[in-house]
Short mmCIF file of C-alpha atoms in Angstrom, two decimals:
data_model
loop_
_atom_site.label_atom_id
_atom_site.label_comp_id
_atom_site.label_asym_id
_atom_site.label_seq_id
_atom_site.Cartn_x
_atom_site.Cartn_y
_atom_site.Cartn_z
CA UNK G 587 132.77 26.91 125.16
CA UNK G 588 128.88 26.04 127.10
CA UNK G 589 126.74 28.15 124.21
CA UNK G 590 128.75 25.96 121.84
CA UNK G 591 128.03 22.56 123.38
CA UNK G 592 125.13 22.72 123.49
CA UNK G 593 125.27 24.07 120.11
CA UNK G 594 126.79 21.08 118.93
CA UNK G 595 124.07 18.60 121.35
CA UNK G 596 121.68 20.35 119.40
CA UNK G 597 122.39 20.19 115.94
CA UNK G 598 122.87 15.98 116.48
CA UNK G 599 119.26 16.13 118.51
CA UNK G 600 117.81 17.87 114.76
CA UNK G 601 119.44 15.05 112.60
CA UNK G 602 118.69 12.76 115.09
CA UNK G 603 114.60 13.96 114.72
CA UNK G 604 115.12 14.15 110.97
CA UNK G 605 116.74 10.64 110.17
CA UNK G 606 113.73 9.38 113.33
CA UNK G 607 110.61 11.44 110.70
CA UNK G 608 112.48 11.57 106.71
CA UNK G 609 112.65 14.52 105.02
CA UNK G 610 110.35 13.17 102.48
CA UNK G 611 107.41 13.65 105.70
CA UNK G 612 108.81 16.72 107.04
CA UNK G 613 109.08 18.13 103.34
CA UNK G 614 105.91 16.62 102.79
CA UNK G 615 104.17 18.38 105.69
CA UNK G 616 106.18 21.84 105.19
CA UNK G 617 105.22 22.29 101.07
CA UNK G 618 101.86 21.67 102.89
CA UNK G 619 101.68 24.57 104.96
CA UNK G 620 103.61 26.86 102.84
CA UNK G 621 99.95 26.20 99.92
CA UNK G 622 98.21 26.99 102.79
CA UNK G 623 99.94 30.28 102.13
CA UNK G 624 98.24 33.02 99.03
CA UNK G 625 102.11 31.62 97.30
CA UNK G 626 102.11 31.67 93.46
CA UNK G 627 101.92 27.67 93.93
CA UNK G 628 99.29 27.52 96.56
CA UNK G 629 96.63 29.82 93.44
CA UNK G 630 98.16 27.15 90.85
CA UNK G 631 97.10 23.90 93.04
CA UNK G 632 93.78 25.87 93.37
CA UNK G 633 93.46 25.80 89.78
CA UNK G 634 94.65 22.44 88.94
CA UNK G 635 91.87 21.39 90.84
CA UNK G 636 89.11 24.11 89.57
CA UNK G 637 90.60 22.92 85.92
CA UNK G 638 90.79 19.07 87.33
CA UNK G 639 86.32 19.40 88.24
CA UNK G 640 85.57 20.67 85.50
CA UNK G 641 87.32 18.23 83.48
CA UNK G 642 84.86 15.69 85.16
CA UNK G 643 82.04 17.13 84.60
CA UNK G 644 82.48 17.64 80.85
CA UNK G 645 84.30 13.80 80.74
CA UNK G 646 81.11 12.71 82.52
CA UNK G 647 78.57 13.96 80.77
CA UNK G 648 80.61 13.41 77.38
CA UNK G 649 79.97 10.13 79.01
CA UNK G 650 76.68 10.55 79.31
CA UNK G 651 75.64 11.59 75.70
CA UNK G 652 75.11 9.51 73.08
CA UNK G 653 77.87 9.39 69.94
CA UNK G 654 75.04 8.49 67.88
CA UNK G 655 72.27 10.11 68.52
CA UNK G 656 73.22 13.57 68.71
CA UNK G 657 77.09 13.99 67.70
CA UNK G 658 77.52 17.45 67.26
CA UNK G 659 77.19 18.08 71.45
CA UNK G 660 79.26 15.11 72.03
CA UNK G 661 81.48 16.99 69.28
CA UNK G 662 81.72 19.95 71.46
CA UNK G 663 82.22 17.85 74.51
CA UNK G 664 85.16 16.32 73.24
CA UNK G 665 87.08 19.46 71.40
CA UNK G 666 86.29 20.93 75.21
CA UNK G 667 87.71 17.63 77.22
CA UNK G 668 90.72 17.09 74.29
CA UNK G 669 91.69 20.91 75.69
CA UNK G 670 91.02 20.79 79.88
CA UNK G 671 92.83 17.66 79.81
CA UNK G 672 96.36 19.65 77.77
CA UNK G 673 95.23 22.21 80.11
CA UNK G 674 94.81 20.04 83.01
CA UNK G 675 98.92 18.11 82.41
CA UNK G 676 100.46 21.67 81.06
CA UNK G 677 99.53 22.87 84.66
CA UNK G 678 100.61 19.38 86.34
CA UNK G 679 102.95 19.17 85.10
CA UNK G 680 104.51 23.00 85.85
CA UNK G 681 103.48 22.03 89.29
CA UNK G 682 105.47 19.64 89.59
CA UNK G 683 108.94 21.58 88.39
CA UNK G 684 107.50 23.91 90.80
CA UNK G 685 107.45 21.06 93.87
CA UNK G 686 110.85 18.77 92.84
CA UNK G 687 112.38 22.96 92.40
CA UNK G 688 110.95 23.54 96.38
CA UNK G 689 112.57 20.02 97.69
CA UNK G 690 115.88 20.57 96.48
CA UNK G 691 115.77 24.54 97.65
CA UNK G 692 114.39 22.43 100.70
CA UNK G 693 117.11 19.71 100.88
CA UNK G 694 120.06 22.56 100.43
CA UNK G 695 118.84 24.41 103.20
CA UNK G 696 118.57 21.22 105.37
CA UNK G 697 122.02 19.87 104.09
CA UNK G 698 123.49 23.45 105.73
CA UNK G 699 122.20 23.44 109.03
CA UNK G 700 122.70 20.50 110.07
CA UNK G 701 125.25 18.13 108.36
CA UNK G 702 127.55 21.51 107.69
CA UNK G 703 128.08 22.25 111.81
CA UNK G 704 128.39 18.44 112.24
CA UNK G 705 131.96 18.77 110.05
CA UNK G 706 132.96 22.19 111.15
CA UNK G 707 132.01 22.76 113.21
CA UNK G 708 133.92 19.80 115.48
CA UNK G 709 137.15 20.22 112.99
CA UNK G 710 136.61 24.54 113.52
CA UNK G 711 137.07 24.05 117.33
CA UNK G 712 139.12 21.01 117.14
CA UNK G 713 141.83 22.76 119.53
CA UNK G 714 139.70 24.07 121.71
CA UNK G 715 138.81 22.25 125.02
CA UNK G 716 135.37 21.49 125.44
CA UNK G 717 135.66 21.34 129.77
CA UNK G 718 138.88 19.33 131.80
CA UNK G 719 138.49 16.49 133.65
CA UNK G 720 139.18 16.01 136.80
CA UNK G 721 143.41 15.51 136.71
CA UNK G 722 144.17 11.93 138.31
CA UNK G 723 140.52 10.42 137.67
CA UNK G 724 141.49 8.67 134.67
CA UNK G 725 144.18 6.38 132.80
CA UNK G 726 146.90 8.26 130.66
CA UNK G 727 145.29 6.08 127.25
CA UNK G 728 141.77 6.94 128.46
CA UNK G 729 142.73 10.99 128.38
CA UNK G 730 144.51 10.84 125.35
CA UNK G 731 141.20 9.15 123.16
CA UNK G 732 138.23 11.40 125.30
CA UNK G 733 141.32 14.17 124.23
CA UNK G 734 141.09 13.27 120.38
CA UNK G 735 142.07 14.74 117.75
CA UNK G 736 143.22 17.70 118.94
CA UNK G 737 142.85 19.53 121.76
CA UNK G 738 145.05 19.38 124.79
CA UNK G 739 145.72 16.48 126.57
CA UNK G 740 143.43 16.01 130.02
CA UNK G 741 140.05 17.66 128.09
CA UNK G 742 136.80 16.45 126.37
CA UNK G 743 137.81 17.52 122.58
CA UNK G 744 134.87 18.08 120.56
CA UNK G 745 135.06 15.33 119.08
CA UNK G 746 134.24 13.22 121.83
CA UNK G 747 131.82 15.32 123.06
CA UNK G 748 129.53 14.63 119.60
CA UNK G 749 130.20 11.49 119.62
CA UNK G 750 128.50 11.05 123.29
CA UNK G 751 126.03 12.93 122.48
CA UNK G 752 125.00 11.40 119.53
CA UNK G 753 125.46 8.88 122.03
CA UNK G 754 122.73 10.03 124.38
CA UNK G 755 119.98 11.22 121.86
CA UNK G 756 120.20 7.58 120.47
CA UNK G 757 119.63 5.70 123.88
CA UNK G 758 116.88 8.87 124.48
CA UNK G 759 115.22 8.06 120.80
CA UNK G 760 115.02 4.32 121.58
CA UNK G 761 113.51 4.92 125.08
CA UNK G 762 110.63 7.42 123.40
CA UNK G 763 109.72 5.15 121.21
CA UNK G 764 109.93 2.14 123.48
CA UNK G 765 107.60 4.17 125.65
CA UNK G 766 105.78 5.21 122.51
CA UNK G 767 104.56 1.73 122.10
CA UNK G 768 103.89 0.63 125.11
CA UNK G 769 101.53 3.60 125.21
CA UNK G 770 99.66 2.29 122.06
CA UNK G 771 100.09 -0.74 122.89
CA UNK G 772 98.07 -0.19 126.16
CA UNK G 773 95.21 1.13 124.08
CA UNK G 774 94.97 -1.30 121.05
CA UNK G 775 91.70 -3.63 123.61
CA UNK G 776 90.16 -0.82 122.78
CA UNK G 777 90.04 -1.06 118.79
CA UNK G 778 86.93 -1.79 117.56
CA UNK G 779 87.89 -4.86 115.24
CA UNK G 780 88.79 -8.08 117.23
CA UNK G 781 87.74 -12.24 117.06
CA UNK G 782 86.99 -13.92 121.18
CA UNK G 783 90.46 -15.29 121.25
CA UNK G 784 92.72 -12.49 119.90
CA UNK G 785 90.78 -10.46 122.73
CA UNK G 786 91.96 -13.20 124.97
CA UNK G 787 95.43 -12.97 123.95
CA UNK G 788 95.39 -9.04 123.33
CA UNK G 789 93.85 -9.06 127.22
CA UNK G 790 96.93 -11.53 128.61
CA UNK G 791 99.47 -9.72 126.87
CA UNK G 792 99.03 -6.80 128.12
CA UNK G 793 98.79 -8.04 131.79
CA UNK G 794 102.34 -8.90 130.94
CA UNK G 795 102.94 -5.57 130.21
CA UNK G 796 101.52 -3.83 133.45
CA UNK G 797 103.22 -6.61 135.38
CA UNK G 798 106.32 -5.93 133.47
CA UNK G 799 106.26 -1.62 133.34
CA UNK T 1005 63.40 18.19 58.41
CA UNK T 1006 65.76 20.49 57.02
CA UNK T 1007 68.72 21.25 58.50
CA UNK T 1008 68.85 24.03 60.37
CA UNK T 1009 70.34 27.08 58.72
CA UNK T 1010 72.62 29.84 61.14
CA UNK T 1011 72.82 33.77 60.04
CA UNK T 1012 76.18 32.84 60.57
CA UNK T 1013 76.50 29.56 57.67
CA UNK T 1014 79.16 30.05 55.52
CA UNK T 1015 78.43 29.68 51.52
CA UNK T 1016 77.44 26.04 51.45
CA UNK T 1017 80.04 26.08 48.27
CA UNK T 1018 84.28 26.24 47.04
CA UNK T 1019 83.89 29.35 45.84
CA UNK T 1020 86.42 30.66 48.42
CA UNK T 1021 88.87 28.26 46.92
CA UNK T 1022 88.52 29.20 43.19
CA UNK T 1023 88.52 33.19 45.06
CA UNK T 1024 92.13 32.45 46.99
CA UNK T 1025 94.63 33.23 44.39
CA UNK T 1026 98.09 32.77 46.88
CA UNK T 1027 96.49 29.17 47.70
CA UNK T 1028 99.49 27.16 46.51
CA UNK T 1029 98.63 23.67 47.44
CA UNK T 1030 95.37 21.77 48.07
CA UNK T 1031 95.27 18.41 50.05
CA UNK T 1032 91.77 16.86 49.65
CA UNK T 1033 91.08 14.03 52.38
CA UNK T 1034 88.46 11.61 53.95
CA UNK T 1035 87.53 7.89 54.74
CA UNK T 1036 88.40 5.59 52.03
CA UNK T 1037 85.11 5.21 49.42
CA UNK T 1038 83.82 8.48 50.70
CA UNK T 1039 84.40 10.22 47.22
CA UNK T 1040 87.90 11.64 47.04
CA UNK T 1041 89.33 11.44 43.94
CA UNK T 1042 86.61 12.60 42.62
CA UNK T 1043 86.32 15.69 43.96
CA UNK T 1044 90.33 16.06 43.66
CA UNK T 1045 88.84 15.99 40.07
CA UNK T 1046 86.04 18.08 39.87
CA UNK T 1047 88.68 20.80 42.21
CA UNK T 1048 90.81 20.43 39.24
CA UNK T 1049 88.33 21.01 37.06
CA UNK T 1050 86.55 23.73 38.74
CA UNK T 1051 90.42 25.88 39.04
CA UNK T 1052 92.00 25.20 36.27
CA UNK T 1053 89.20 27.10 34.66
CA UNK T 1054 90.91 30.43 37.28
CA UNK T 1055 94.66 29.35 36.73
CA UNK T 1056 96.86 29.35 35.07
CA UNK T 1057 97.99 26.01 35.60
CA UNK T 1058 96.59 23.14 37.68
CA UNK T 1059 99.14 19.37 38.69
CA UNK T 1060 96.81 16.98 40.35
CA UNK T 1061 99.07 14.36 41.93
CA UNK T 1062 97.35 11.16 43.14
CA UNK T 1063 98.82 10.04 46.38
CA UNK T 1064 96.78 7.43 47.11
CA UNK T 1065 98.40 4.23 46.75
CA UNK T 1066 94.51 2.59 44.75
CA UNK T 1067 95.03 4.97 42.34
CA UNK T 1068 92.27 6.03 41.10
CA UNK T 1069 92.89 9.48 38.29
CA UNK T 1070 93.71 7.15 35.60
CA UNK T 1071 90.05 5.82 35.82
CA UNK T 1072 88.21 9.04 36.39
CA UNK T 1073 90.03 10.29 33.65
CA UNK T 1074 90.05 7.46 31.61
CA UNK T 1075 93.69 8.08 30.84
CA UNK T 1076 96.88 6.21 32.03
CA UNK T 1077 99.24 8.46 34.28
CA UNK T 1078 102.51 7.53 35.54
CA UNK T 1079 105.08 9.05 37.55
CA UNK T 1080 105.12 12.13 35.09
CA UNK T 1081 102.83 14.70 35.11
CA UNK T 1082 101.14 14.37 32.10
CA UNK T 1083 98.68 16.85 30.24
CA UNK T 1084 94.89 15.25 30.78
CA UNK T 1085 93.13 15.00 27.25
CA UNK T 1086 90.62 17.93 26.82
CA UNK T 1087 92.86 20.06 28.93
CA UNK T 1088 95.52 22.37 29.07
CA UNK T 1089 96.16 23.90 31.95
CA UNK T 1090 94.90 20.69 33.36
CA UNK T 1091 98.17 18.26 34.82
CA UNK T 1092 97.86 15.10 36.94
CA UNK T 1093 100.71 12.21 37.97
CA UNK T 1094 99.85 9.29 40.68
CA UNK T 1095 102.78 8.84 42.42
CA UNK T 1096 103.06 5.74 45.33
CA UNK T 1097 103.80 6.98 48.49
CA UNK T 1098 105.51 2.97 49.21
CA UNK T 1099 107.86 3.70 46.94
CA UNK T 1100 111.03 2.72 47.75
CA UNK T 1101 113.75 4.38 50.11
CA UNK T 1102 115.66 1.44 48.00
CA UNK T 1103 116.24 4.48 45.11
CA UNK T 1104 117.74 6.88 46.96
CA UNK T 1105 119.56 4.70 48.67
CA UNK T 1106 120.68 3.19 45.86
CA UNK T 1107 121.17 6.48 43.65
CA UNK T 1108 119.33 6.41 40.75
CA UNK T 1109 119.47 2.71 41.26
CA UNK T 1110 116.35 0.72 40.35
CA UNK T 1111 118.07 -3.14 40.04
CA UNK T 1112 118.01 -5.09 42.51
CA UNK T 1113 121.54 -6.25 42.56
CA UNK T 1114 122.41 -2.77 43.66
CA UNK T 1115 120.28 -3.88 46.71
CA UNK T 1116 121.88 -7.30 47.26
CA UNK T 1117 124.96 -5.01 47.53
CA UNK T 1118 123.51 -3.52 50.29
CA UNK T 1119 123.73 -5.46 52.47
CA UNK T 1120 126.61 -6.07 54.03
CA UNK T 1121 128.77 -2.46 55.24
CA UNK T 1122 128.41 0.99 56.26
CA UNK T 1123 125.74 0.76 53.18
CA UNK T 1124 123.31 -1.30 55.11
CA UNK T 1125 124.11 0.59 58.52
CA UNK T 1126 122.44 3.31 56.90
CA UNK T 1127 119.36 1.54 55.62
CA UNK T 1128 118.96 -0.04 58.68
CA UNK T 1129 118.57 3.76 60.33
CA UNK T 1130 117.02 5.04 57.77
CA UNK T 1131 113.89 2.37 57.57
CA UNK T 1132 114.20 2.32 61.74
CA UNK T 1133 112.56 6.41 61.03
CA UNK T 1134 108.87 5.49 60.87
CA UNK T 1135 107.21 6.34 57.35
CA UNK T 1136 110.57 8.01 56.01
CA UNK T 1137 110.05 5.74 52.93
CA UNK T 1138 106.85 7.34 52.27
CA UNK T 1139 108.98 11.20 53.51
CA UNK T 1140 111.81 10.31 51.16
CA UNK T 1141 109.74 9.77 47.80
CA UNK T 1142 106.49 12.55 48.72
CA UNK T 1143 109.57 15.35 49.01
CA UNK T 1144 111.71 13.55 45.17
CA UNK T 1145 107.65 14.05 44.64
CA UNK T 1146 107.71 17.89 46.44
CA UNK T 1147 111.16 18.31 44.89
CA UNK T 1148 110.42 17.41 41.72
CA UNK T 1149 106.83 19.65 41.05
CA UNK T 1150 108.89 23.03 42.67
CA UNK T 1151 110.93 22.60 39.55
CA UNK T 1152 107.77 22.57 37.22
CA UNK T 1153 106.41 25.56 38.38
CA UNK T 1154 102.56 24.86 38.98
CA UNK T 1155 100.38 27.66 40.45
CA UNK T 1156 98.35 25.02 42.31
CA UNK T 1157 98.98 20.98 43.25
CA UNK T 1158 96.04 19.68 44.37
CA UNK T 1159 96.74 15.83 46.19
CA UNK T 1160 94.25 13.83 46.35
CA UNK T 1161 95.06 11.85 48.87
CA UNK T 1162 94.88 8.29 50.32
CA UNK T 1163 92.22 7.81 53.57
CA UNK T 1164 91.99 9.32 56.42
CA UNK T 1165 95.02 7.45 59.12
CA UNK T 1166 97.16 8.04 55.80
CA UNK T 1167 96.88 10.96 54.97
CA UNK T 1168 97.62 12.52 58.75
CA UNK T 1169 100.76 10.49 58.74
CA UNK T 1170 101.53 12.00 55.10
CA UNK T 1171 101.43 15.71 56.33
CA UNK T 1172 103.19 15.06 59.62
CA UNK T 1173 106.36 13.65 57.22
CA UNK T 1174 107.97 16.91 57.05
CA UNK T 1175 108.27 17.25 60.57
CA UNK T 1176 108.88 13.97 61.28
CA UNK T 1177 112.21 13.96 58.67
CA UNK T 1178 113.66 17.56 59.60
CA UNK T 1179 113.75 16.34 63.29
CA UNK T 1180 115.72 12.76 62.40
CA UNK T 1181 117.53 15.02 59.16
CA UNK T 1182 118.66 17.53 61.51
CA UNK T 1183 120.78 14.74 63.39
CA UNK T 1184 121.15 13.10 60.64
CA UNK T 1185 123.18 16.16 59.94
CA UNK T 1186 124.92 16.64 63.13
CA UNK T 1187 125.90 13.38 63.32
CA UNK T 1188 127.90 13.97 60.11
CA UNK T 1189 129.01 16.98 60.59
CA UNK T 1190 130.78 16.02 64.65
CA UNK T 1191 132.06 12.13 62.94
CA UNK T 1192 132.39 12.90 58.77
CA UNK T 1193 136.16 13.75 59.48
CA UNK T 1194 136.25 10.62 62.02
CA UNK T 1195 134.46 8.13 59.16
CA UNK T 1196 136.96 9.88 55.77
CA UNK T 1197 138.94 8.19 58.42
CA UNK T 1198 137.77 5.59 57.62
CA UNK T 1199 136.59 5.27 54.13
CA UNK T 1200 139.78 6.63 52.53
CA UNK T 1201 139.86 10.51 51.64
CA UNK T 1202 137.11 9.70 49.02
CA UNK T 1203 134.46 9.27 51.50
CA UNK T 1204 134.14 6.23 49.42
CA UNK T 1205 131.14 2.61 50.99
CA UNK T 1206 131.40 -0.65 49.93
CA UNK T 1207 127.98 -0.30 47.72
CA UNK T 1208 129.91 2.45 45.50
CA UNK T 1209 129.00 5.77 47.11
CA UNK T 1210 129.88 8.54 48.05
CA UNK T 1211 129.35 9.45 51.84
CA UNK T 1212 129.72 13.44 51.30
CA UNK T 1213 127.67 13.02 48.46
CA UNK T 1214 125.06 11.37 50.29
CA UNK T 1215 125.16 14.01 52.94
CA UNK T 1216 124.46 16.56 51.36
CA UNK T 1217 121.47 14.59 49.31
CA UNK T 1218 119.96 14.57 52.82
CA UNK T 1219 120.60 18.16 53.70
CA UNK T 1220 119.96 19.46 50.73
CA UNK T 1221 116.43 17.36 50.87
CA UNK T 1222 116.37 18.60 54.65
CA UNK T 1223 116.06 22.06 53.01
CA UNK T 1224 113.72 21.27 51.00
CA UNK T 1225 111.53 19.53 53.53
CA UNK T 1226 112.05 22.41 55.43
CA UNK T 1227 110.68 24.96 53.58
CA UNK T 1228 107.72 22.39 52.48
CA UNK T 1229 106.68 22.33 56.24
CA UNK T 1230 106.64 26.34 56.04
CA UNK T 1231 104.68 26.54 53.48
CA UNK T 1232 102.11 23.33 54.79
CA UNK T 1233 101.08 25.45 57.93
CA UNK T 1234 101.06 29.00 55.98
CA UNK T 1235 96.64 28.54 56.14
CA UNK T 1236 97.28 31.49 53.07
CA UNK T 1237 99.17 28.76 51.49
CA UNK T 1238 97.87 25.49 52.38
CA UNK T 1239 94.86 23.96 52.38
CA UNK T 1240 92.66 20.56 53.67
CA UNK T 1241 89.65 19.56 52.63
CA UNK T 1242 87.44 17.14 53.77
CA UNK T 1243 85.15 14.79 52.11
CA UNK T 1244 83.44 12.93 53.88
CA UNK T 1245 79.79 11.12 53.69
CA UNK T 1246 76.84 11.94 55.96
CA UNK T 1247 77.65 8.65 58.65
CA UNK T 1248 78.38 8.50 61.62
CA UNK T 1249 81.16 6.55 61.01
CA UNK T 1250 82.58 9.59 58.55
CA UNK T 1251 81.38 11.71 60.57
CA UNK T 1252 83.69 10.55 63.76
CA UNK T 1253 86.52 10.17 61.36
CA UNK T 1254 85.86 14.31 59.94
CA UNK T 1255 86.38 15.92 63.82
CA UNK T 1256 89.59 13.48 64.71
CA UNK T 1257 91.09 14.52 61.37
CA UNK T 1258 89.96 18.25 61.89
CA UNK T 1259 91.26 18.26 65.14
CA UNK T 1260 94.09 16.91 64.47
CA UNK T 1261 94.66 19.02 61.63
CA UNK T 1262 94.97 21.91 64.05
CA UNK T 1263 96.60 19.71 66.00
CA UNK T 1264 99.70 20.57 62.69
CA UNK T 1265 98.25 23.61 62.36
CA UNK T 1266 97.14 22.78 58.52
CA UNK T 1267 94.28 25.17 57.55
CA UNK T 1268 91.45 23.54 56.89
CA UNK T 1269 87.82 25.39 55.69
CA UNK T 1270 86.03 23.57 53.71
CA UNK T 1271 83.64 20.01 54.16
CA UNK T 1272 82.20 17.95 51.54
CA UNK T 1273 79.49 16.10 52.35
CA UNK T 1274 79.44 13.41 48.71
CA UNK T 1275 76.58 10.70 48.22
CA UNK T 1276 74.06 12.40 49.63
CA UNK T 1277 70.92 11.00 48.12
CA UNK T 1278 67.64 13.34 47.02
CA UNK T 1279 64.68 10.67 46.84
CA UNK T 1280 61.36 11.95 44.30
CA UNK T 1281 58.50 13.30 46.54
CA UNK T 1282 56.15 10.49 46.91
CA UNK T 1283 58.29 7.38 45.61
CA UNK T 1284 57.61 3.93 47.14
CA UNK T 1285 61.97 3.15 46.86
CA UNK T 1286 61.69 1.90 50.44
CA UNK T 1287 66.09 2.20 50.99
CA UNK T 1288 65.90 5.06 49.18
CA UNK T 1289 63.49 6.81 52.05
CA UNK T 1290 66.09 5.59 54.77
CA UNK T 1291 68.65 6.76 54.11
CA UNK T 1292 67.29 9.88 53.13
CA UNK T 1293 65.88 10.19 56.86
CA UNK T 1294 69.16 9.00 58.14
CA UNK T 1295 71.61 10.65 56.18
CA UNK T 1296 69.52 14.05 57.11
CA UNK T 1297 69.96 12.91 60.97
CA UNK T 1298 74.26 13.68 60.25
CA UNK T 1299 73.16 16.53 57.59
CA UNK T 1300 72.02 18.09 60.72
CA UNK T 1301 75.29 17.22 63.20
CA UNK T 1302 77.07 18.62 60.09
CA UNK T 1303 75.50 21.89 60.20
CA UNK T 1304 75.18 21.81 63.00
CA UNK T 1305 79.26 21.49 63.97
CA UNK T 1306 80.47 23.10 61.16
CA UNK T 1307 78.69 25.46 59.24
CA UNK T 1308 80.38 28.30 61.39
CA UNK T 1309 83.02 27.52 60.55
CA UNK T 1310 83.32 25.45 57.61
CA UNK T 1311 81.99 25.85 54.14
CA UNK T 1312 79.56 22.59 54.13
CA UNK T 1313 78.85 21.95 51.10
CA UNK T 1314 76.49 18.77 50.11
CA UNK T 1315 76.46 16.95 46.48
CA UNK T 1316 74.18 15.24 45.56
CA UNK T 1317 74.67 10.57 44.64
CA UNK T 1318 74.47 10.87 41.25
CA UNK T 1319 72.91 7.53 38.90
CA UNK T 1320 76.17 6.60 37.00
CA UNK T 1321 78.88 7.13 38.14
CA UNK T 1322 81.29 10.05 37.85
CA UNK T 1323 83.64 8.91 34.85
CA UNK T 1324 85.20 10.57 32.20
CA UNK T 1325 85.51 14.21 31.45
CA UNK T 1326 82.07 15.17 30.59
CA UNK T 1327 80.76 14.20 33.10
CA UNK T 1328 83.43 14.37 35.44
CA UNK T 1329 82.99 18.77 34.71
CA UNK T 1330 79.44 18.68 35.46
CA UNK T 1331 79.28 17.95 38.32
CA UNK T 1332 82.23 19.79 39.26
CA UNK T 1333 80.66 22.59 38.64
CA UNK T 1334 77.89 21.25 41.92
CA UNK T 1335 81.18 22.32 43.97
CA UNK T 1336 80.97 25.97 42.52
CA UNK T 1337 76.99 26.45 42.56
CA UNK T 1338 75.12 24.56 44.83
CA UNK T 1339 72.84 21.19 44.22
CA UNK T 1340 68.91 21.61 44.07
CA UNK T 1341 66.86 18.89 44.22
CA UNK T 1342 64.27 18.64 41.37
CA UNK T 1343 61.25 18.34 43.81
#
């Protein structure tokens, strides 16, 4: 049952990682990465950037042209401007819809890879013992709870194991973020903008932190 | 400085309009005061020479047809004195929607009776759609015109903004009416349950009758819509003067017409000054210079795709049949200023 326990732990770790980073950020990152590949959307995005540049150029030129003195030139620029704007809006709409399609696909995939195993695996292996507790170490009611819901009495059920994994992952992530903040906090005095009083207070705080650590 | 004339510039006359026998609707539009009415009357006179029958309709609330021909015109088409195939009529685009809703009722009591019940609701609904009253009267006129079987119909439209709204109506109204008839087919039985089997409305109207009326109106309008978007049947003549604002408005109008899918390939530049050489009129010379500047812009911008007709400013008002006939000649044969 060792690999099952590992899978449950990994799923919990992934879920907590995604929650910590944020699903939207991961989507953004993946979208950016995918657009480095020669996929249609990246081509469309490049096209849009080109149209945007053209549009801005035409706009600048139009603003620099006096409509009173050179109306014909101005009007031609205006026509071009309107056409480019229309094109730009259409391509933006296309890109937006591609992005939302990508997002919904990714959300579905994420659901399938994390939430589904999180519920289906415990349900499926509910009667399997993960490992056995040494006999007589725990009182009956503790054994009963640990084997909850359907594992044989005296064993650790998959639900208990999952709960333990979630707890450990939360604990670990809390410790990691604490250490991270500590490291960042000790680096902060090196930032250039500071007033004398702030500097003093920060120095005292860092020395305090060093003492505690 | 003379206007640059390109090799591929189109003919500076409206002869193409006269030659295009398939044309059924001709709109004449532009900013206020540029001579739309004069131009449309002249065009009508020229068309009457080559067509079986021509109708000139003014949709401008400030009706000028009566002034131009020195003859009173009304809601009914009437032959213009001195012509046997040219008629004119004046319609009010702001003509009341109530007329239509209250059947053919024109008394004020009918309208007051409508203030309550379903009639009032319909009225509110009808007025919630912007411009629907104008569109309704427009559609009524078109229905009337269709039955009259004129070969060509010329619309003397109201100043720019108005015109464009007017032309947009068919699509607006068609959408609105499609919704209404859909609703009526869905909830008609329910309403009939309320109103009794004959579907009588509180103001003495009949629901089914009204829906039928709306449906037939929708049919007319969608037909008109397809006709207006057909370059073979419909064209728009832009009238303008050689001034900045007029030029600007014309460009805007042409772009919008292109958006609506309405064909336009004629521009009439009106009120051009041709002062005699070595004259002392300071104002005339200054104005001539300014007009030339904008005329150049017109030529540069439009001469490739449009017939740009240049019309002179006369020393007298163009009124009455003879003067209009003389003026109309210049639409076909370009005016050559006496040197």
